[in-house]
CSV table of C-alpha atoms in Angstrom, one decimal:
chain,number,residue,atom,x,y,z
E,1079,MET,CA,76.2,30.3,113.3
E,1080,ALA,CA,74.3,27.2,114.4
E,1081,GLU,CA,73.3,26.6,117.9
E,1082,THR,CA,76.4,27.7,119.1
E,1083,LEU,CA,76.1,31.6,119.6
E,1084,THR,CA,77.6,32.5,122.9
E,1085,PRO,CA,75.9,35.2,125.1
E,1086,ALA,CA,78.9,37.9,124.2
E,1087,GLU,CA,78.9,37.2,120.5
E,1088,ALA,CA,74.7,37.4,120.6
E,1089,GLU,CA,75.5,40.8,122.6
E,1090,THR,CA,78.3,42.1,120.2
E,1091,GLU,CA,75.9,41.4,117.1
E,1092,PHE,CA,72.9,43.1,118.8
E,1093,TRP,CA,74.9,46.2,119.4
E,1094,LYS,CA,76.4,46.4,116.1
E,1095,SER,CA,73.3,45.9,114.3
E,1096,LEU,CA,71.5,48.7,116.6
E,1097,LYS,CA,73.9,51.0,115.9
E,1098,GLU,CA,73.4,50.3,111.8
E,1099,SER,CA,69.8,50.1,112.2
E,1100,ASN,CA,68.4,51.6,115.3
E,1101,THR,CA,64.5,51.6,115.1
E,1102,GLY,CA,62.6,48.9,117.5
E,1103,MET,CA,59.1,48.8,119.8
E,1104,LEU,CA,59.5,50.2,122.8
E,1105,GLY,CA,57.2,49.9,125.9
E,1106,LEU,CA,56.0,49.8,129.7
E,1107,ASP,CA,56.1,45.9,130.5
E,1108,LYS,CA,52.5,45.5,131.6
E,1109,PRO,CA,49.2,43.7,130.1
E,1110,GLY,CA,47.6,45.7,128.1
E,1111,TYR,CA,50.0,48.1,126.6
E,1112,HIS,CA,51.3,48.6,123.3
E,1113,HIS,CA,54.7,49.3,122.6
E,1114,GLN,CA,55.1,51.7,119.9
E,1115,PRO,CA,58.2,52.4,117.3
E,1116,MET,CA,61.3,54.4,118.4
E,1117,THR,CA,65.0,54.8,117.8
E,1118,GLY,CA,67.3,54.2,120.1
E,1119,PHE,CA,70.6,55.0,120.6
E,1120,GLY,CA,72.7,52.4,122.3
E,1121,GLU,CA,75.4,52.7,124.6
E,1122,PRO,CA,76.9,49.3,125.1
E,1123,GLU,CA,79.5,50.0,127.7
E,1124,ILE,CA,76.6,50.9,130.1
E,1125,GLY,CA,74.0,48.8,128.7
E,1126,ALA,CA,71.9,51.6,127.8
E,1127,ILE,CA,69.7,52.9,124.9
E,1128,TRP,CA,68.7,56.4,124.6
E,1129,PHE,CA,65.3,57.5,122.9
E,1130,PHE,CA,63.9,60.9,122.4
E,1131,THR,CA,60.6,61.4,123.2
E,1132,ARG,CA,58.2,64.5,123.7
E,1133,THR,CA,57.1,64.9,127.6
E,1134,ASP,CA,53.4,65.4,126.4
E,1135,THR,CA,53.2,62.0,125.4
E,1136,ASP,CA,51.5,59.2,127.2
E,1137,PHE,CA,54.3,57.1,127.0
E,1138,ALA,CA,56.7,59.8,128.5
E,1139,ARG,CA,54.0,60.8,131.2
E,1140,ASP,CA,53.9,56.9,132.1
E,1141,VAL,CA,57.5,56.8,132.5
E,1142,ALA,CA,57.3,59.6,134.7
E,1143,ALA,CA,55.0,58.7,136.5
E,1144,GLY,CA,57.7,55.7,138.3
E,1145,GLY,CA,60.0,58.1,139.0
E,1146,ARG,CA,63.7,58.6,138.4
E,1147,GLY,CA,65.9,55.4,139.3
E,1148,GLY,CA,64.1,53.1,137.1
E,1149,GLY,CA,61.0,52.4,138.8
E,1150,VAL,CA,59.3,51.6,135.7
E,1151,MET,CA,60.0,48.0,133.9
E,1152,GLY,CA,59.9,48.1,130.1
E,1153,MET,CA,60.7,46.0,127.1
E,1154,PHE,CA,62.4,46.6,123.9
E,1155,CYS,CA,61.9,44.4,120.6
E,1156,TYR,CA,64.2,44.9,117.7
E,1157,GLN,CA,64.7,43.6,114.5
E,1158,ALA,CA,67.2,44.7,112.0
E,1159,LYS,CA,66.4,46.1,108.7
E,1160,ASP,CA,68.6,43.1,107.0
E,1161,GLN,CA,66.7,40.7,109.2
E,1162,LYS,CA,70.2,39.3,110.5
E,1163,VAL,CA,69.5,40.2,114.0
E,1164,GLN,CA,66.3,39.9,116.3
E,1165,ALA,CA,66.1,40.7,119.8
E,1166,CYS,CA,63.7,41.2,123.0
E,1167,PHE,CA,65.1,42.9,126.0
E,1168,HIS,CA,63.9,43.7,129.3
E,1169,GLY,CA,64.6,46.5,131.5
E,1170,ALA,CA,64.3,49.6,133.6
E,1171,LEU,CA,62.7,52.9,131.8
E,1172,SER,CA,63.5,56.2,133.2
E,1173,ILE,CA,63.2,60.4,132.0
E,1174,ASP,CA,66.5,61.7,131.7
E,1175,ALA,CA,67.0,65.2,130.1
E,1176,ASP,CA,70.8,64.7,129.6
E,1177,ARG,CA,72.0,67.6,127.9
E,1178,ALA,CA,75.4,65.9,126.8
E,1179,ARG,CA,73.4,63.2,125.0
E,1180,ILE,CA,70.9,65.1,123.7
E,1181,ASP,CA,73.8,66.9,122.0
E,1182,LYS,CA,75.5,63.7,121.0
E,1183,TYR,CA,72.6,62.1,119.6
E,1184,TRP,CA,70.9,65.1,118.2
E,1185,ASN,CA,70.2,64.8,114.0
E,1186,PRO,CA,68.2,66.3,111.7
E,1187,VAL,CA,65.6,63.4,112.1
E,1188,VAL,CA,64.9,64.0,115.6
E,1189,ALA,CA,65.0,68.2,114.8
E,1190,ALA,CA,61.9,67.4,112.9
E,1191,TRP,CA,59.7,66.6,116.2
E,1192,TYR,CA,61.1,69.7,118.1
E,1193,PRO,CA,59.8,73.1,116.7
E,1194,GLU,CA,62.2,74.8,119.2
E,1195,GLY,CA,65.1,72.7,118.6
E,1196,LYS,CA,67.5,71.4,121.5
E,1197,ASP,CA,65.7,73.9,123.7
E,1198,ASP,CA,62.3,72.6,123.0
E,1199,PRO,CA,60.3,72.6,126.2
E,1200,HIS,CA,58.7,69.3,125.6
E,1201,LEU,CA,62.3,67.7,124.8
E,1202,THR,CA,63.0,64.8,126.9
E,1203,LEU,CA,65.1,61.4,126.7
E,1204,ILE,CA,63.7,58.0,127.7
E,1205,ARG,CA,66.5,55.9,129.2
E,1206,PHE,CA,66.3,51.8,128.8
E,1207,ASP,CA,68.9,50.5,131.1
E,1208,ALA,CA,68.4,46.8,129.5
E,1209,GLU,CA,69.1,44.0,132.0
E,1210,HIS,CA,68.3,40.4,130.4
E,1211,GLY,CA,66.9,39.4,126.9
E,1212,ARG,CA,67.5,36.8,124.0
E,1213,VAL,CA,69.0,37.6,120.8
E,1214,TRP,CA,68.8,35.6,117.6
E,1215,VAL,CA,71.5,35.8,115.0
E,1216,SER,CA,71.4,34.5,111.2
E,1217,ASN,CA,73.6,35.2,108.9
E,1218,LYS,CA,72.5,33.1,106.0
E,1219,GLY,CA,70.2,36.0,104.3
E,1220,ALA,CA,67.4,35.3,102.3
E,1221,LEU,CA,68.4,32.7,100.1
E,1222,GLY,CA,70.4,30.7,102.7
E,1223,PHE,CA,67.3,30.4,104.9
E,1224,GLY,CA,65.2,29.1,101.7
E,1225,TYR,CA,67.6,26.6,101.2
E,1226,GLU,CA,67.4,25.3,105.1
E,1227,VAL,CA,63.6,25.2,104.8
E,1228,LEU,CA,64.0,23.0,101.5
E,1229,LYS,CA,66.5,20.8,102.8
E,1230,ALA,CA,64.4,20.2,106.1
E,1231,ASN,CA,61.4,19.7,104.0
E,1232,LEU,CA,63.1,16.9,102.2
E,1233,THR,CA,65.1,15.6,105.1
E,1234,LYS,CA,62.6,15.9,107.4
E,1235,THR,CA,64.9,17.5,109.9
E,1236,MET,CA,65.0,20.9,111.6
E,1237,PRO,CA,66.2,24.0,109.7
E,1238,ASP,CA,69.4,25.8,111.0
E,1239,ALA,CA,68.3,29.3,110.8
E,1240,GLY,CA,71.3,30.8,113.1
E,1241,GLY,CA,71.9,30.6,116.6
E,1242,VAL,CA,70.3,32.4,119.7
E,1243,ALA,CA,71.5,33.4,123.0
E,1244,ASP,CA,70.3,34.8,126.6
E,1245,VAL,CA,72.3,37.9,127.2
E,1246,ASN,CA,72.4,40.0,130.6
E,1247,LEU,CA,73.3,43.4,129.8
């Protein structure tokens, strides 16, 4: 994809990629705050990503301090395992212990963090309501990227590394 990536194409590629490779860096959008690796479960139809967390973590306490309804702003940065999609989104964070979503996304990896299972008193979800961001998409692969770099150096031009689009989820 050259520079003709539309916002709709970028959004589609992001959600598809997140479903296949769902770990990124999530944190509060404020100076000095360090993001942390989190596994997200996306719901493109509402523009939300859900993250399991424990109520006894600093991150969960910081999000909870903002109250319900997205009083805390966050950033989610993402890079697919295959490096075809990279993204960074800004949006609202909130605590939401939605039992239906806990049941929907529960799996053996998640279960490892909660000794008492779905009834663990420290189990909760962080909801990230993505608002806007930027998505980069490249289907060239490592060989194609290498070719573009070589060509750019030989021809003194910029490489075609794929497309980028601003999106509003």
